[in-house]
Short mmCIF file of C-alpha atoms in Angstrom, two decimals:
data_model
loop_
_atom_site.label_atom_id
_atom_site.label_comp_id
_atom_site.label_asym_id
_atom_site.label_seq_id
_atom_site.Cartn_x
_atom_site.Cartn_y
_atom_site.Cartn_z
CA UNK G 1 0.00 0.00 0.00
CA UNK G 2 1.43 3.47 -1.21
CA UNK G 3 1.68 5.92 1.63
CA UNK G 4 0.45 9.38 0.93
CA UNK G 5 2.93 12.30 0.27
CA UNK G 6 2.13 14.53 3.17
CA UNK G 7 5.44 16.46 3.41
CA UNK G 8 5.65 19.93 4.12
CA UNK G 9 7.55 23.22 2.86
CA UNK G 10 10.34 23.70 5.38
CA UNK G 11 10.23 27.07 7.01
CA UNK G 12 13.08 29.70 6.48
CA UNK G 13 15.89 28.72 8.42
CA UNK G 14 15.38 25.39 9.28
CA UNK G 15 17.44 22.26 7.49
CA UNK G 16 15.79 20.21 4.68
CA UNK G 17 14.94 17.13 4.47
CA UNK G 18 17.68 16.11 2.47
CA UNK G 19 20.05 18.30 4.23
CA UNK G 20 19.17 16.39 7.69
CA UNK G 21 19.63 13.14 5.78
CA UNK G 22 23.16 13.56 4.71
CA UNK G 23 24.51 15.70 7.51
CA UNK G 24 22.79 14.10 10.85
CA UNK G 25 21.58 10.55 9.01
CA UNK G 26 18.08 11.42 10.27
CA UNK G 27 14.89 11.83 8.61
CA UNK G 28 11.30 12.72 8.95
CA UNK G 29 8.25 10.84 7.18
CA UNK G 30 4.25 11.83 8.02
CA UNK G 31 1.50 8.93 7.12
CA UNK G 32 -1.21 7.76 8.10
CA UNK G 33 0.24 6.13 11.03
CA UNK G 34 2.16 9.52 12.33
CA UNK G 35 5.18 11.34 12.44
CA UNK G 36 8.26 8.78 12.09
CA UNK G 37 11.35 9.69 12.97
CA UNK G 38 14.18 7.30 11.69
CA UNK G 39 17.50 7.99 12.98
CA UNK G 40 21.15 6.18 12.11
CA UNK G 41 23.95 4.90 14.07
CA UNK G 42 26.99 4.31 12.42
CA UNK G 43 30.61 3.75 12.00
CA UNK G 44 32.10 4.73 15.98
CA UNK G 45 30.31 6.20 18.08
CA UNK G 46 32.44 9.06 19.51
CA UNK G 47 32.35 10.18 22.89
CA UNK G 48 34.96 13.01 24.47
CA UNK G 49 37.85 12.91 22.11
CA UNK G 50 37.52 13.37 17.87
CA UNK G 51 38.24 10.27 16.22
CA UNK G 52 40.62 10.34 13.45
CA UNK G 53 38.61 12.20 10.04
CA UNK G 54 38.89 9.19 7.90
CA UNK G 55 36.45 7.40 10.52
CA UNK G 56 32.51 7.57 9.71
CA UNK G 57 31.24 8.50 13.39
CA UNK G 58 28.12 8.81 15.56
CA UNK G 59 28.55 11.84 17.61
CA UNK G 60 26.47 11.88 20.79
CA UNK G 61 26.35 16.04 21.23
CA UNK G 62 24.00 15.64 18.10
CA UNK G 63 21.86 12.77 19.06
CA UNK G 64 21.09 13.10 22.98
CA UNK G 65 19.66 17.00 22.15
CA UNK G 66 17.46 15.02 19.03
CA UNK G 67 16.38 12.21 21.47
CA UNK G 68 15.10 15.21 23.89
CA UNK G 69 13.49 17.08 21.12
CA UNK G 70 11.68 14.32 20.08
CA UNK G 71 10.38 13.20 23.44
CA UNK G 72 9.07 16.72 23.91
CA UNK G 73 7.72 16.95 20.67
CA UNK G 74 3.74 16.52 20.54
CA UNK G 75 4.65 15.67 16.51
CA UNK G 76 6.87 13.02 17.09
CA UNK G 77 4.82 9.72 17.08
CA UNK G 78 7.65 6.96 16.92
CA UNK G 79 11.34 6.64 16.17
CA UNK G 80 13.06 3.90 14.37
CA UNK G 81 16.72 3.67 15.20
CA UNK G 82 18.91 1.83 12.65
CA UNK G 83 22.56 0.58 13.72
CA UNK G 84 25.20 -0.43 11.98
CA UNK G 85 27.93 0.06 14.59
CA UNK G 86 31.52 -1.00 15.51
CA UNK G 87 30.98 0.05 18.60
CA UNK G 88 32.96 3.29 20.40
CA UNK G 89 33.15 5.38 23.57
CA UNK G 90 31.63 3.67 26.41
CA UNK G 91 29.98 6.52 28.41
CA UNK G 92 28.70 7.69 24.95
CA UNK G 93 26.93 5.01 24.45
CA UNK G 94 25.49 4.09 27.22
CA UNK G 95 24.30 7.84 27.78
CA UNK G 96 22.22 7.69 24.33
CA UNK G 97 21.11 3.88 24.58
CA UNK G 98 20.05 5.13 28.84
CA UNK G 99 18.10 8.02 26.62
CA UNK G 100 16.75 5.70 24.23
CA UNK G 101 15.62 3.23 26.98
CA UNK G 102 13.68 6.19 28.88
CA UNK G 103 11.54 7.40 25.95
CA UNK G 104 7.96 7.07 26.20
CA UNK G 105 7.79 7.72 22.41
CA UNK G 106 7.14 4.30 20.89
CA UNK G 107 10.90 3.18 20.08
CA UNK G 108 12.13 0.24 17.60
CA UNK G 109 15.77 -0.69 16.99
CA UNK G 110 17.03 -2.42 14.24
CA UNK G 111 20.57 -4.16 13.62
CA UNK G 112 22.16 -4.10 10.01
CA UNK G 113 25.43 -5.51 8.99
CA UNK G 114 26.17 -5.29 12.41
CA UNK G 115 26.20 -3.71 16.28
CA UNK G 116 29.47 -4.34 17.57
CA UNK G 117 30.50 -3.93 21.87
CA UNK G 118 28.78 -0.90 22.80
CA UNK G 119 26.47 -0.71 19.85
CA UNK G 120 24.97 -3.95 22.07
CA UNK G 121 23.33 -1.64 24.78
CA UNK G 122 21.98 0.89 21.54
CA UNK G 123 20.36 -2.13 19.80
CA UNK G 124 18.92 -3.15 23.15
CA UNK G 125 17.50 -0.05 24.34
CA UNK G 126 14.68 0.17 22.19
CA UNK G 127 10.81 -0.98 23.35
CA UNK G 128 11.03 -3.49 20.27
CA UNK G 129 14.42 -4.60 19.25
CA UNK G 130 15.28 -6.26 15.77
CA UNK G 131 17.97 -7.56 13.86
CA UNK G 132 18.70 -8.36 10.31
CA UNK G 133 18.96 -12.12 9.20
CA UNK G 134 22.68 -11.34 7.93
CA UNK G 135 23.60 -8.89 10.79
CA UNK G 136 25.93 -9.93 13.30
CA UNK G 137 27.04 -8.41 17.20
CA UNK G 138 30.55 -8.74 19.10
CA UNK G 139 30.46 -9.22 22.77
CA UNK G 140 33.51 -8.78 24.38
CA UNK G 141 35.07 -7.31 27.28
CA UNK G 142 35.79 -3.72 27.88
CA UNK G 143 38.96 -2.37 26.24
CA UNK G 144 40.80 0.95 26.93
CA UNK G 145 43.40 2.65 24.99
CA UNK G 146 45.66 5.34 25.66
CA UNK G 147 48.04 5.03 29.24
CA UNK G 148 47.02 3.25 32.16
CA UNK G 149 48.21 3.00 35.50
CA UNK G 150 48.73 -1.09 36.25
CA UNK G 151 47.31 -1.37 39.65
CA UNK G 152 44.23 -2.83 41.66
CA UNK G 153 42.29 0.35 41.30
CA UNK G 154 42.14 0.24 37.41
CA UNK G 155 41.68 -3.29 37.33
CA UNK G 156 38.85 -2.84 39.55
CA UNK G 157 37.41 0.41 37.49
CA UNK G 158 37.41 -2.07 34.26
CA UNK G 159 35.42 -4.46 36.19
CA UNK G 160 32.77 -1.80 37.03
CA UNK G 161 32.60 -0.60 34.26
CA UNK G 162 32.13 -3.86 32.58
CA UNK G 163 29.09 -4.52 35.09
CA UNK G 164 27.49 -1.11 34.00
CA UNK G 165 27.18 -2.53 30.72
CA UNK G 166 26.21 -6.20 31.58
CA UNK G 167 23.45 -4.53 33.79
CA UNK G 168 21.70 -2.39 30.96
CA UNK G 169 22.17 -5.48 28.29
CA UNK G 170 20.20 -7.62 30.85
CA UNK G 171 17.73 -5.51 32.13
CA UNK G 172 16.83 -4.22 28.33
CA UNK G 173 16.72 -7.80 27.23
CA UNK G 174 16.04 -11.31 28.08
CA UNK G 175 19.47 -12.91 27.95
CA UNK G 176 20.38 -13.00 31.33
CA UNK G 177 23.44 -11.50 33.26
CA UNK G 178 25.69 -14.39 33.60
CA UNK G 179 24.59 -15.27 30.15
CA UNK G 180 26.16 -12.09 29.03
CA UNK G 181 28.82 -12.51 30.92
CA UNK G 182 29.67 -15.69 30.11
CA UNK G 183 29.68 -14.61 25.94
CA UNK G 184 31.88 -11.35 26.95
CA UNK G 185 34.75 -13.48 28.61
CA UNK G 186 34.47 -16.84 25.41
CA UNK G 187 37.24 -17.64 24.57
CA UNK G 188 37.03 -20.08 21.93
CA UNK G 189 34.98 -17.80 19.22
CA UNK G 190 37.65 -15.55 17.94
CA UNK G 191 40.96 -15.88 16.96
CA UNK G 192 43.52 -13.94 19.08
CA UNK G 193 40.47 -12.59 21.41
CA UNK G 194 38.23 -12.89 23.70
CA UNK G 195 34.34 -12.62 23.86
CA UNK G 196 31.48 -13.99 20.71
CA UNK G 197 30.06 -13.53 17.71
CA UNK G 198 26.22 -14.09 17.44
CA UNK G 199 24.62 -13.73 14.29
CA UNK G 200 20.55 -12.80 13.73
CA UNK G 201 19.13 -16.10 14.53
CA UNK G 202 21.64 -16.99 17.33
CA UNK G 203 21.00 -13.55 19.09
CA UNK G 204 17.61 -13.98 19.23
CA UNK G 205 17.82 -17.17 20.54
CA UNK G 206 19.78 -16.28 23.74
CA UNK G 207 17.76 -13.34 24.31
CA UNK G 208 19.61 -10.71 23.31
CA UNK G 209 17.13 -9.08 20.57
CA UNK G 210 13.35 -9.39 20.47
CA UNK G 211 13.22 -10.73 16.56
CA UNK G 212 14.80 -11.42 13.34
CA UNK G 213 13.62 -9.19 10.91
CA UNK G 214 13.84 -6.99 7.82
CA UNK G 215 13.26 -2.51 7.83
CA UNK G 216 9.50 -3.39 7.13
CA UNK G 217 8.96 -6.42 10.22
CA UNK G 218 10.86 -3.13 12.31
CA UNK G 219 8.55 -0.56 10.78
CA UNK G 220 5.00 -2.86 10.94
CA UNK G 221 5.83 -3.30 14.67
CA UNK G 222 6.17 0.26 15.32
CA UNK G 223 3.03 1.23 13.66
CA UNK G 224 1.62 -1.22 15.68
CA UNK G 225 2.93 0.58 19.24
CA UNK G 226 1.66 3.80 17.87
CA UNK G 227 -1.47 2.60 16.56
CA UNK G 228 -2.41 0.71 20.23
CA UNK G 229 -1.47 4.21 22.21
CA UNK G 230 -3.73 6.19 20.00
CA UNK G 231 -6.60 4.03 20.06
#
């Protein structure tokens, strides 16, 4: 069924359409359903320090202050986040998926190609969580670069850390906490590594995402949520 065209002339000195879809990866559709917003992660999702320019990045000063405009918007109906992720900056990521998890606009994430380490918490955070047949997500345990003192203390700080994330992957999801755990620390999955690779069918399985599916299963079950809160 063809959707009807009901965009709008943008007013004088806001950003197009197209210009929001090539420099934020965001984009705005009205039907019959609503306003959907569908919004991108990709590449690494940078947190305090610039990664290098030849990296495709995420940046999370643009997408917390989009997340808060669209939970205050009374035009924003449902959001559709799509990830394909290597992962990134810890506290960046947890801060948007911890955003993403606290909407009460109707929320559905979807994983393509892939939604590596701390793209894990992102694809979990939504109220309906998805992933592509062919996609694939890397749990593992939590890396630091950059100079580090070697003593208990930092030891201990990875460790916490590390818990932070197994506590928003398990209470986002249905795999449980030592379940999570117990993939982060593998060690028989990856060649010169630690942690494991689960692929669509697999994650869904161990309770990780809600559903293998394609951009229209994500999309159907969103215009469900908004459909049910408006009737």
């Amino acid at each position: 069924m063809k959707k009807k065209n009901m965009s709008q002339e943008t007013p004088e000195g806001q950003d197009t359409p197209q210009q929001q879809l090539v420099e934020m990866g965001t984009s705005v559709v009205k039907n019959s359903h609503g306003t959907i917003h569908c919004l991108t992660i990709i590449g690494q999702v940078e947190g305090h320090t610039l990664a290098p320019n030849n990296c495709k990045t995420t940046k999370y000063e643009h997408i917390l202050p989009m997340l808060a405009a669209l939970e205050e918007s009374e035009e924003a109906d449902g959001l559709i986040l799509l990830l394909n992720t290597m992962g990134g900056d810890i506290e960046a990521g947890l801060g948007i998926a911890e955003m993403i998890a606290g909407m009460t606009t109707p929320t559905v994430t979807l994983v393509l190609g892939g939604g590596h380490s701390i793209g894990i918490p992102l694809a979990v955070s939504g109220r309906r969580t998805f992933i592509a047949p062919s996609a694939s997500m890397t749990i593992h345990p939590v890396r630091m670069s950059g100079t580090m003192i070697a003593a208990p203390q930092t030891y201990h700080y990875f460790d916490r850390i590390q818990e932070r994330i197994i506590r928003f992957v398990s209470s986002h999801s249905h795999v449980s906490a030592d379940k999570f755990r117990e993939l982060m620390l593998h060690s028989g999955d990856m060649s010169n590594d630690v942690g494991s690779i689960v692929y669509g069918e697999q994650a869904v399985e161990i309770g990780l995402m809600d559903q293998v599916g394609t951009f229209s299963d994500a999309l159907q079950a969103l215009y469900d949520m908004i459909d049910g809160d408006n009737a």
